N, CA, C and O atoms as a GROMACS GRO file, in nm:
protein
  484
    1MET      N    1  -2.512   1.746   1.061
    1MET     CA    2  -2.489   1.693   0.927
    1MET      C    3  -2.346   1.639   0.922
    1MET      O    4  -2.252   1.706   0.964
    2SER      N    5  -2.330   1.520   0.871
    2SER     CA    6  -2.195   1.467   0.858
    2SER      C    7  -2.133   1.521   0.730
    2SER      O    8  -2.200   1.587   0.650
    3THR      N    9  -2.006   1.493   0.712
    3THR     CA   10  -1.935   1.544   0.595
    3THR      C   11  -1.986   1.477   0.468
    3THR      O   12  -2.038   1.365   0.471
    4VAL      N   13  -1.969   1.547   0.356
    4VAL     CA   14  -2.008   1.493   0.226
    4VAL      C   15  -1.885   1.490   0.135
    4VAL      O   16  -1.802   1.580   0.138
    5GLU      N   17  -1.877   1.384   0.055
    5GLU     CA   18  -1.770   1.375  -0.044
    5GLU      C   19  -1.804   1.469  -0.159
    5GLU      O   20  -1.915   1.465  -0.212
    6LEU      N   21  -1.708   1.552  -0.197
    6LEU     CA   22  -1.727   1.640  -0.312
    6LEU      C   23  -1.641   1.591  -0.428
    6LEU      O   24  -1.532   1.538  -0.408
    7THR      N   25  -1.692   1.610  -0.548
    7THR     CA   26  -1.620   1.572  -0.669
    7THR      C   27  -1.620   1.691  -0.763
    7THR      O   28  -1.684   1.792  -0.737
    8LYS      N   29  -1.547   1.678  -0.873
    8LYS     CA   30  -1.548   1.789  -0.969
    8LYS      C   31  -1.688   1.813  -1.024
    8LYS      O   32  -1.719   1.924  -1.067
    9GLU      N   33  -1.773   1.709  -1.022
    9GLU     CA   34  -1.910   1.724  -1.071
    9GLU      C   35  -2.000   1.796  -0.970
    9GLU      O   36  -2.097   1.861  -1.010
   10THR      N   37  -1.972   1.785  -0.841
   10THR     CA   38  -2.060   1.841  -0.738
   10THR      C   39  -2.004   1.965  -0.668
   10THR      O   40  -2.078   2.035  -0.600
   11PHE      N   41  -1.877   1.991  -0.684
   11PHE     CA   42  -1.810   2.098  -0.609
   11PHE      C   43  -1.873   2.235  -0.634
   11PHE      O   44  -1.919   2.300  -0.540
   12GLU      N   45  -1.876   2.278  -0.758
   12GLU     CA   46  -1.922   2.413  -0.789
   12GLU      C   47  -2.067   2.436  -0.746
   12GLU      O   48  -2.099   2.541  -0.689
   13GLN      N   49  -2.155   2.339  -0.771
   13GLN     CA   50  -2.295   2.352  -0.734
   13GLN      C   51  -2.311   2.358  -0.581
   13GLN      O   52  -2.394   2.432  -0.530
   14THR      N   53  -2.232   2.279  -0.510
   14THR     CA   54  -2.238   2.280  -0.363
   14THR      C   55  -2.198   2.416  -0.309
   14THR      O   56  -2.264   2.468  -0.218
   15ILE      N   57  -2.093   2.475  -0.364
   15ILE     CA   58  -2.047   2.608  -0.320
   15ILE      C   59  -2.156   2.712  -0.350
   15ILE      O   60  -2.183   2.799  -0.268
   16LYS      N   61  -2.216   2.701  -0.468
   16LYS     CA   62  -2.316   2.799  -0.513
   16LYS      C   63  -2.447   2.788  -0.435
   16LYS      O   64  -2.512   2.890  -0.409
   17ASP      N   65  -2.487   2.667  -0.398
   17ASP     CA   66  -2.619   2.644  -0.340
   17ASP      C   67  -2.626   2.657  -0.188
   17ASP      O   68  -2.735   2.647  -0.131
   18ASN      N   69  -2.514   2.680  -0.122
   18ASN     CA   70  -2.512   2.684   0.025
   18ASN      C   71  -2.447   2.811   0.075
   18ASN      O   72  -2.353   2.862   0.014
   19ASP      N   73  -2.498   2.862   0.188
   19ASP     CA   74  -2.444   2.986   0.244
   19ASP      C   75  -2.298   2.971   0.285
   19ASP      O   76  -2.214   3.052   0.247
   20ILE      N   77  -2.268   2.867   0.363
   20ILE     CA   78  -2.131   2.844   0.410
   20ILE      C   79  -2.092   2.700   0.379
   20ILE      O   80  -2.166   2.606   0.408
   21VAL      N   81  -1.974   2.686   0.319
   21VAL     CA   82  -1.919   2.554   0.289
   21VAL      C   83  -1.774   2.552   0.334
   21VAL      O   84  -1.696   2.639   0.296
   22LEU      N   85  -1.739   2.452   0.414
   22LEU     CA   86  -1.600   2.429   0.451
   22LEU      C   87  -1.555   2.305   0.377
   22LEU      O   88  -1.627   2.205   0.373
   23VAL      N   89  -1.435   2.310   0.318
   23VAL     CA   90  -1.386   2.198   0.238
   23VAL      C   91  -1.250   2.155   0.292
   23VAL      O   92  -1.160   2.237   0.314
   24ASP      N   93  -1.237   2.024   0.313
   24ASP     CA   94  -1.113   1.962   0.358
   24ASP      C   95  -1.055   1.884   0.240
   24ASP      O   96  -1.111   1.783   0.198
   25PHE      N   97  -0.941   1.930   0.188
   25PHE     CA   98  -0.868   1.858   0.085
   25PHE      C   99  -0.772   1.764   0.157
   25PHE      O  100  -0.691   1.810   0.238
   26TRP      N  101  -0.780   1.634   0.129
   26TRP     CA  102  -0.706   1.535   0.207
   26TRP      C  103  -0.667   1.415   0.118
   26TRP      O  104  -0.703   1.409   0.001
   27ALA      N  105  -0.593   1.322   0.177
   27ALA     CA  106  -0.559   1.195   0.111
   27ALA      C  107  -0.546   1.087   0.216
   27ALA      O  108  -0.512   1.115   0.331
   28THR      N  109  -0.571   0.963   0.178
   28THR     CA  110  -0.569   0.851   0.273
   28THR      C  111  -0.430   0.827   0.332
   28THR      O  112  -0.420   0.782   0.446
   29TRP      N  113  -0.325   0.856   0.257
   29TRP     CA  114  -0.188   0.829   0.302
   29TRP      C  115  -0.130   0.941   0.389
   29TRP      O  116  -0.019   0.928   0.440
   30CYS      N  117  -0.204   1.049   0.408
   30CYS     CA  118  -0.154   1.169   0.477
   30CYS      C  119  -0.184   1.161   0.626
   30CYS      O  120  -0.300   1.165   0.668
   31GLY      N  121  -0.078   1.150   0.708
   31GLY     CA  122  -0.094   1.142   0.853
   31GLY      C  123  -0.168   1.259   0.914
   31GLY      O  124  -0.265   1.238   0.987
   32PRO      N  125  -0.126   1.384   0.886
   32PRO     CA  126  -0.199   1.499   0.940
   32PRO      C  127  -0.346   1.502   0.895
   32PRO      O  128  -0.433   1.547   0.969
   33CYS      N  129  -0.372   1.453   0.774
   33CYS     CA  130  -0.511   1.446   0.725
   33CYS      C  131  -0.592   1.350   0.811
   33CYS      O  132  -0.708   1.378   0.845
   34GLN      N  133  -0.532   1.238   0.845
   34GLN     CA  134  -0.601   1.138   0.928
   34GLN      C  135  -0.629   1.194   1.068
   34GLN      O  136  -0.731   1.162   1.128
   35GLN      N  137  -0.537   1.276   1.120
   35GLN     CA  138  -0.557   1.338   1.252
   35GLN      C  139  -0.667   1.444   1.246
   35GLN      O  140  -0.746   1.457   1.339
   36PHE      N  141  -0.672   1.519   1.136
   36PHE     CA  142  -0.768   1.628   1.124
   36PHE      C  143  -0.909   1.577   1.091
   36PHE      O  144  -1.007   1.641   1.127
   37GLY      N  145  -0.920   1.464   1.023
   37GLY     CA  146  -1.049   1.411   0.981
   37GLY      C  147  -1.154   1.405   1.091
   37GLY      O  148  -1.265   1.455   1.072
   38PRO      N  149  -1.122   1.346   1.209
   38PRO     CA  150  -1.222   1.341   1.317
   38PRO      C  151  -1.260   1.479   1.371
   38PRO      O  152  -1.374   1.500   1.412
   39VAL      N  153  -1.167   1.573   1.372
   39VAL     CA  154  -1.195   1.711   1.416
   39VAL      C  155  -1.296   1.775   1.321
   39VAL      O  156  -1.392   1.838   1.365
   40PHE      N  157  -1.274   1.757   1.190
   40PHE     CA  158  -1.362   1.811   1.087
   40PHE      C  159  -1.500   1.746   1.098
   40PHE      O  160  -1.602   1.815   1.090
   41GLU      N  161  -1.503   1.615   1.116
   41GLU     CA  162  -1.629   1.540   1.128
   41GLU      C  163  -1.708   1.586   1.252
   41GLU      O  164  -1.829   1.605   1.245
   42GLU      N  165  -1.639   1.605   1.363
   42GLU     CA  166  -1.705   1.649   1.486
   42GLU      C  167  -1.767   1.787   1.467
   42GLU      O  168  -1.880   1.811   1.510
   43ALA      N  169  -1.694   1.877   1.403
   43ALA     CA  170  -1.748   2.011   1.377
   43ALA      C  171  -1.871   2.003   1.286
   43ALA      O  172  -1.966   2.079   1.302
   44SER      N  173  -1.868   1.910   1.190
   44SER     CA  174  -1.983   1.897   1.098
   44SER      C  175  -2.108   1.854   1.174
   44SER      O  176  -2.220   1.891   1.136
   45ASN      N  177  -2.091   1.776   1.279
   45ASN     CA  178  -2.205   1.733   1.358
   45ASN      C  179  -2.260   1.845   1.446
   45ASN      O  180  -2.378   1.843   1.482
   46LYS      N  181  -2.176   1.942   1.482
   46LYS     CA  182  -2.218   2.055   1.566
   46LYS      C  183  -2.287   2.164   1.485
   46LYS      O  184  -2.375   2.233   1.536
   47HIS      N  185  -2.249   2.180   1.360
   47HIS     CA  186  -2.295   2.293   1.277
   47HIS      C  187  -2.376   2.240   1.159
   47HIS      O  188  -2.326   2.228   1.048
   48GLU      N  189  -2.502   2.210   1.185
   48GLU     CA  190  -2.586   2.151   1.082
   48GLU      C  191  -2.625   2.250   0.972
   48GLU      O  192  -2.675   2.210   0.867
   49ASP      N  193  -2.601   2.380   0.996
   49ASP     CA  194  -2.634   2.481   0.896
   49ASP      C  195  -2.520   2.504   0.797
   49ASP      O  196  -2.534   2.585   0.705
   50ILE      N  197  -2.409   2.433   0.815
   50ILE     CA  198  -2.291   2.448   0.730
   50ILE      C  199  -2.265   2.316   0.658
   50ILE      O  200  -2.280   2.209   0.717
   51VAL      N  201  -2.226   2.326   0.530
   51VAL     CA  202  -2.188   2.206   0.456
   51VAL      C  203  -2.038   2.183   0.478
   51VAL      O  204  -1.956   2.273   0.455
   52PHE      N  205  -2.004   2.064   0.521
   52PHE     CA  206  -1.864   2.024   0.539
   52PHE      C  207  -1.832   1.922   0.430
   52PHE      O  208  -1.880   1.809   0.434
   53GLY      N  209  -1.751   1.964   0.335
   53GLY     CA  210  -1.717   1.876   0.224
   53GLY      C  211  -1.575   1.825   0.233
   53GLY      O  212  -1.486   1.895   0.282
   54LYS      N  213  -1.555   1.703   0.187
   54LYS     CA  214  -1.422   1.644   0.183
   54LYS      C  215  -1.388   1.609   0.039
   54LYS      O  216  -1.471   1.556  -0.035
   55ILE      N  217  -1.265   1.640   0.000
   55ILE     CA  218  -1.218   1.609  -0.134
   55ILE      C  219  -1.090   1.527  -0.121
   55ILE      O  220  -0.988   1.576  -0.072
   56ASP      N  221  -1.098   1.403  -0.166
   56ASP     CA  222  -0.982   1.314  -0.168
   56ASP      C  223  -0.897   1.357  -0.288
   56ASP      O  224  -0.937   1.337  -0.403
   57THR      N  225  -0.781   1.414  -0.261
   57THR     CA  226  -0.699   1.470  -0.368
   57THR      C  227  -0.644   1.364  -0.462
   57THR      O  228  -0.611   1.395  -0.577
   58ASP      N  229  -0.635   1.239  -0.418
   58ASP     CA  230  -0.592   1.131  -0.507
   58ASP      C  231  -0.704   1.095  -0.605
   58ASP      O  232  -0.678   1.068  -0.722
   59GLN      N  233  -0.828   1.096  -0.557
   59GLN     CA  234  -0.943   1.061  -0.642
   59GLN      C  235  -0.988   1.179  -0.729
   59GLN      O  236  -1.045   1.159  -0.836
   60GLN      N  237  -0.960   1.300  -0.682
   60GLN     CA  238  -1.008   1.422  -0.751
   60GLN      C  239  -0.889   1.511  -0.788
   60GLN      O  240  -0.886   1.629  -0.753
   61GLN      N  241  -0.792   1.454  -0.859
   61GLN     CA  242  -0.670   1.528  -0.892
   61GLN      C  243  -0.697   1.652  -0.976
   61GLN      O  244  -0.634   1.755  -0.956
   62GLU      N  245  -0.790   1.642  -1.069
   62GLU     CA  246  -0.823   1.757  -1.154
   62GLU      C  247  -0.878   1.873  -1.072
   62GLU      O  248  -0.842   1.989  -1.094
   63LEU      N  249  -0.965   1.842  -0.977
   63LEU     CA  250  -1.023   1.945  -0.891
   63LEU      C  251  -0.916   2.003  -0.799
   63LEU      O  252  -0.911   2.125  -0.779
   64ALA      N  253  -0.831   1.918  -0.742
   64ALA     CA  254  -0.724   1.967  -0.655
   64ALA      C  255  -0.630   2.059  -0.731
   64ALA      O  256  -0.585   2.161  -0.678
   65THR      N  257  -0.600   2.024  -0.855
   65THR     CA  258  -0.514   2.108  -0.938
   65THR      C  259  -0.582   2.242  -0.968
   65THR      O  260  -0.520   2.347  -0.959
   66ALA      N  261  -0.710   2.236  -1.004
   66ALA     CA  262  -0.784   2.359  -1.034
   66ALA      C  263  -0.790   2.453  -0.915
   66ALA      O  264  -0.789   2.575  -0.931
   67MET      N  265  -0.794   2.396  -0.792
   67MET     CA  266  -0.799   2.478  -0.672
   67MET      C  267  -0.660   2.510  -0.619
   67MET      O  268  -0.646   2.569  -0.512
   68GLN      N  269  -0.557   2.472  -0.694
   68GLN     CA  270  -0.416   2.500  -0.662
   68GLN      C  271  -0.377   2.445  -0.525
   68GLN      O  272  -0.311   2.512  -0.446
   69ILE      N  273  -0.418   2.321  -0.499
   69ILE     CA  274  -0.383   2.255  -0.374
   69ILE      C  275  -0.244   2.193  -0.389
   69ILE      O  276  -0.223   2.104  -0.472
   70SER      N  277  -0.150   2.241  -0.310
   70SER     CA  278  -0.013   2.190  -0.320
   70SER      C  279   0.032   2.125  -0.190
   70SER      O  280   0.140   2.065  -0.185
   71SER      N  281  -0.047   2.136  -0.087
   71SER     CA  282  -0.015   2.078   0.044
   71SER      C  283  -0.145   2.033   0.108
   71SER      O  284  -0.248   2.100   0.097
   72ILE      N  285  -0.139   1.918   0.176
   72ILE     CA  286  -0.260   1.869   0.242
   72ILE      C  287  -0.229   1.836   0.387
   72ILE      O  288  -0.114   1.803   0.419
   73PRO      N  289  -0.326   1.844   0.476
   73PRO     CA  290  -0.460   1.890   0.446
   73PRO      C  291  -0.464   2.040   0.418
   73PRO      O  292  -0.384   2.116   0.472
   74THR      N  293  -0.555   2.081   0.336
   74THR     CA  294  -0.586   2.222   0.314
   74THR      C  295  -0.734   2.241   0.341
   74THR      O  296  -0.817   2.166   0.291
   75VAL      N  297  -0.766   2.342   0.420
   75VAL     CA  298  -0.905   2.376   0.449
   75VAL      C  299  -0.938   2.505   0.376
   75VAL      O  300  -0.864   2.603   0.382
   76MET      N  301  -1.052   2.504   0.305
   76MET     CA  302  -1.101   2.624   0.240
   76MET      C  303  -1.240   2.653   0.294
   76MET      O  304  -1.319   2.562   0.320
   77GLY      N  305  -1.270   2.781   0.310
   77GLY     CA  306  -1.402   2.824   0.354
   77GLY      C  307  -1.465   2.911   0.248
   77GLY      O  308  -1.400   3.000   0.192
   78PHE      N  309  -1.592   2.887   0.220
   78PHE     CA  310  -1.667   2.964   0.122
   78PHE      C  311  -1.792   3.019   0.189
   78PHE      O  312  -1.857   2.951   0.268
   79ARG      N  313  -1.824   3.144   0.157
   79ARG     CA  314  -1.948   3.204   0.207
   79ARG      C  315  -2.013   3.275   0.089
   79ARG      O  316  -1.948   3.353   0.020
   80ASP      N  317  -2.139   3.248   0.067
   80ASP     CA  318  -2.213   3.306  -0.045
   80ASP      C  319  -2.141   3.285  -0.178
   80ASP      O  320  -2.141   3.372  -0.264
   81GLY      N  321  -2.077   3.169  -0.193
   81GLY     CA  322  -2.008   3.135  -0.317
   81GLY      C  323  -1.871   3.196  -0.334
   81GLY      O  324  -1.808   3.180  -0.438
   82ILE      N  325  -1.823   3.267  -0.233
   82ILE     CA  326  -1.693   3.336  -0.240
   82ILE      C  327  -1.594   3.267  -0.147
   82ILE      O  328  -1.626   3.240  -0.031
   83ALA      N  329  -1.475   3.238  -0.199
   83ALA     CA  330  -1.370   3.181  -0.114
   83ALA      C  331  -1.324   3.289  -0.016
   83ALA      O  332  -1.275   3.394  -0.058
   84VAL      N  333  -1.338   3.262   0.114
   84VAL     CA  334  -1.303   3.360   0.215
   84VAL      C  335  -1.192   3.312   0.308
   84VAL      O  336  -1.144   3.388   0.392
   85PHE      N  337  -1.150   3.186   0.293
   85PHE     CA  338  -1.045   3.132   0.380
   85PHE      C  339  -0.976   3.017   0.310
   85PHE      O  340  -1.037   2.939   0.237
   86ARG      N  341  -0.844   3.009   0.335
   86ARG     CA  342  -0.764   2.898   0.284
   86ARG      C  343  -0.641   2.884   0.372
   86ARG      O  344  -0.570   2.981   0.397
   87GLN      N  345  -0.618   2.761   0.419
   87GLN     CA  346  -0.498   2.736   0.500
   87GLN      C  347  -0.458   2.590   0.488
   87GLN      O  348  -0.542   2.500   0.495
   88SER      N  349  -0.330   2.568   0.471
   88SER     CA  350  -0.278   2.432   0.470
   88SER      C  351  -0.237   2.394   0.612
   88SER      O  352  -0.194   2.479   0.690
   89GLY      N  353  -0.251   2.266   0.643
   89GLY     CA  354  -0.215   2.217   0.776
   89GLY      C  355  -0.340   2.186   0.856
   89GLY      O  356  -0.444   2.250   0.841
   90ALA      N  357  -0.327   2.086   0.942
   90ALA     CA  358  -0.439   2.045   1.027
   90ALA      C  359  -0.468   2.152   1.132
   90ALA      O  360  -0.376   2.205   1.195
   91LEU      N  361  -0.594   2.182   1.150
   91LEU     CA  362  -0.636   2.279   1.252
   91LEU      C  363  -0.681   2.205   1.377
   91LEU      O  364  -0.750   2.103   1.368
   92PRO      N  365  -0.642   2.255   1.495
   92PRO     CA  366  -0.701   2.198   1.617
   92PRO      C  367  -0.849   2.236   1.626
   92PRO      O  368  -0.893   2.332   1.561
   93ALA      N  369  -0.925   2.162   1.704
   93ALA     CA  370  -1.069   2.185   1.715
   93ALA      C  371  -1.102   2.329   1.752
   93ALA      O  372  -1.195   2.387   1.696
   94VAL      N  373  -1.028   2.387   1.845
   94VAL     CA  374  -1.055   2.524   1.889
   94VAL      C  375  -1.037   2.622   1.773
   94VAL      O  376  -1.116   2.714   1.756
   95ALA      N  377  -0.932   2.602   1.694
   95ALA     CA  378  -0.907   2.690   1.580
   95ALA      C  379  -1.015   2.675   1.473
   95ALA      O  380  -1.055   2.774   1.411
   96LEU      N  381  -1.062   2.553   1.451
   96LEU     CA  382  -1.168   2.531   1.353
   96LEU      C  383  -1.298   2.598   1.399
   96LEU      O  384  -1.367   2.659   1.318
   97GLU      N  385  -1.330   2.588   1.526
   97GLU     CA  386  -1.450   2.656   1.579
   97GLU      C  387  -1.437   2.808   1.564
   97GLU      O  388  -1.534   2.875   1.530
   98ASP      N  389  -1.318   2.861   1.590
   98ASP     CA  390  -1.294   3.004   1.574
   98ASP      C  391  -1.311   3.045   1.428
   98ASP      O  392  -1.371   3.149   1.398
   99LEU      N  393  -1.259   2.964   1.337
   99LEU     CA  394  -1.273   2.991   1.194
   99LEU      C  395  -1.420   2.995   1.155
   99LEU      O  396  -1.463   3.085   1.082
  100ILE      N  397  -1.497   2.898   1.202
  100ILE     CA  398  -1.640   2.893   1.170
  100ILE      C  399  -1.710   3.020   1.218
  100ILE      O  400  -1.790   3.078   1.145
  101THR      N  401  -1.680   3.062   1.339
  101THR     CA  402  -1.740   3.185   1.394
  101THR      C  403  -1.702   3.306   1.309
  101THR      O  404  -1.787   3.390   1.280
  102GLN      N  405  -1.576   3.314   1.269
  102GLN     CA  406  -1.532   3.428   1.188
  102GLN      C  407  -1.603   3.430   1.053
  102GLN      O  408  -1.645   3.537   1.007
  103ILE      N  409  -1.618   3.314   0.990
  103ILE     CA  410  -1.687   3.309   0.861
  103ILE      C  411  -1.834   3.347   0.878
  103ILE      O  412  -1.889   3.420   0.794
  104GLN      N  413  -1.898   3.300   0.985
  104GLN     CA  414  -2.038   3.333   1.010
  104GLN      C  415  -2.056   3.483   1.032
  104GLN      O  416  -2.160   3.538   0.996
  105ASN      N  417  -1.957   3.548   1.092
  105ASN     CA  418  -1.969   3.690   1.126
  105ASN      C  419  -1.918   3.786   1.019
  105ASN      O  420  -1.920   3.907   1.039
  106LEU      N  421  -1.872   3.733   0.907
  106LEU     CA  422  -1.821   3.820   0.802
  106LEU      C  423  -1.929   3.915   0.750
  106LEU      O  424  -2.046   3.877   0.738
  107ASP      N  425  -1.889   4.037   0.722
  107ASP     CA  426  -1.976   4.134   0.656
  107ASP      C  427  -1.957   4.113   0.505
  107ASP      O  428  -1.863   4.164   0.446
  108MET      N  429  -2.047   4.038   0.445
  108MET     CA  430  -2.029   4.000   0.305
  108MET      C  431  -2.043   4.119   0.211
  108MET      O  432  -1.986   4.115   0.101
  109ASP      N  433  -2.116   4.222   0.248
  109ASP     CA  434  -2.121   4.343   0.165
  109ASP      C  435  -1.982   4.405   0.158
  109ASP      O  436  -1.940   4.451   0.052
  110ASP      N  437  -1.911   4.406   0.271
  110ASP     CA  438  -1.775   4.458   0.275
  110ASP      C  439  -1.681   4.370   0.192
  110ASP      O  440  -1.596   4.422   0.119
  111VAL      N  441  -1.697   4.240   0.202
  111VAL     CA  442  -1.614   4.147   0.124
  111VAL      C  443  -1.635   4.172  -0.026
  111VAL      O  444  -1.538   4.181  -0.101
  112ARG      N  445  -1.760   4.182  -0.068
  112ARG     CA  446  -1.790   4.206  -0.209
  112ARG      C  447  -1.734   4.341  -0.256
  112ARG      O  448  -1.684   4.352  -0.368
  113ALA      N  449  -1.742   4.443  -0.171
  113ALA     CA  450  -1.690   4.575  -0.205
  113ALA      C  451  -1.538   4.568  -0.225
  113ALA      O  452  -1.485   4.629  -0.317
  114LYS      N  453  -1.470   4.494  -0.138
  114LYS     CA  454  -1.324   4.482  -0.150
  114LYS      C  455  -1.285   4.405  -0.276
  114LYS      O  456  -1.186   4.438  -0.340
  115ILE      N  457  -1.362   4.304  -0.310
  115ILE     CA  458  -1.335   4.228  -0.433
  115ILE      C  459  -1.354   4.318  -0.554
  115ILE      O  460  -1.272   4.317  -0.647
  116ALA      N  461  -1.462   4.397  -0.554
  116ALA     CA  462  -1.489   4.488  -0.666
  116ALA      C  463  -1.378   4.592  -0.677
  116ALA      O  464  -1.334   4.626  -0.787
  117GLU      N  465  -1.332   4.641  -0.564
  117GLU     CA  466  -1.225   4.740  -0.560
  117GLU      C  467  -1.097   4.683  -0.620
  117GLU      O  468  -1.028   4.751  -0.696
  118GLN      N  469  -1.064   4.559  -0.587
  118GLN     CA  470  -0.942   4.494  -0.640
  118GLN      C  471  -0.952   4.474  -0.790
  118GLN      O  472  -0.853   4.489  -0.862
  119LYS      N  473  -1.072   4.441  -0.839
  119LYS     CA  474  -1.091   4.420  -0.983
  119LYS      C  475  -1.074   4.551  -1.060
  119LYS      O  476  -1.034   4.550  -1.176
  120ASN      N  477  -1.106   4.663  -0.996
  120ASN     CA  478  -1.098   4.793  -1.064
  120ASN      C  479  -0.959   4.853  -1.062
  120ASN      O  480  -0.937   4.958  -1.122
  121GLN      N  481  -0.865   4.790  -0.995
  121GLN     CA  482  -0.730   4.846  -0.987
  121GLN      C  483  -0.647   4.806  -1.107
  121GLN      O  484  -0.530   4.845  -1.117
   0.00000   0.00000   0.00000
């Protein structure tokens, strides 16, 4: 599956409707974003069970602000509708593959328990 453009209208539903979603916040004028784009696209072609979304921060300023994006590129990972990863800066292909494996192997019952525990403090 190739990458899909996400907008403020499609973002929340995409996160909710898919098991794993990786999101690349980027801009056309950003050099590191341009370098990371092909790496992200290549990974999307390898992992057809994962949604790879791209958000142009210039076109989707409201969404970028809501997600507190202050540096690009920023990659976010979601599993079962929960944000489980966030990092600014371009990732090399090996690091992106490692990230995908880690997200796939997460114990989501444990993640939910930790979130519940934090809310109760």
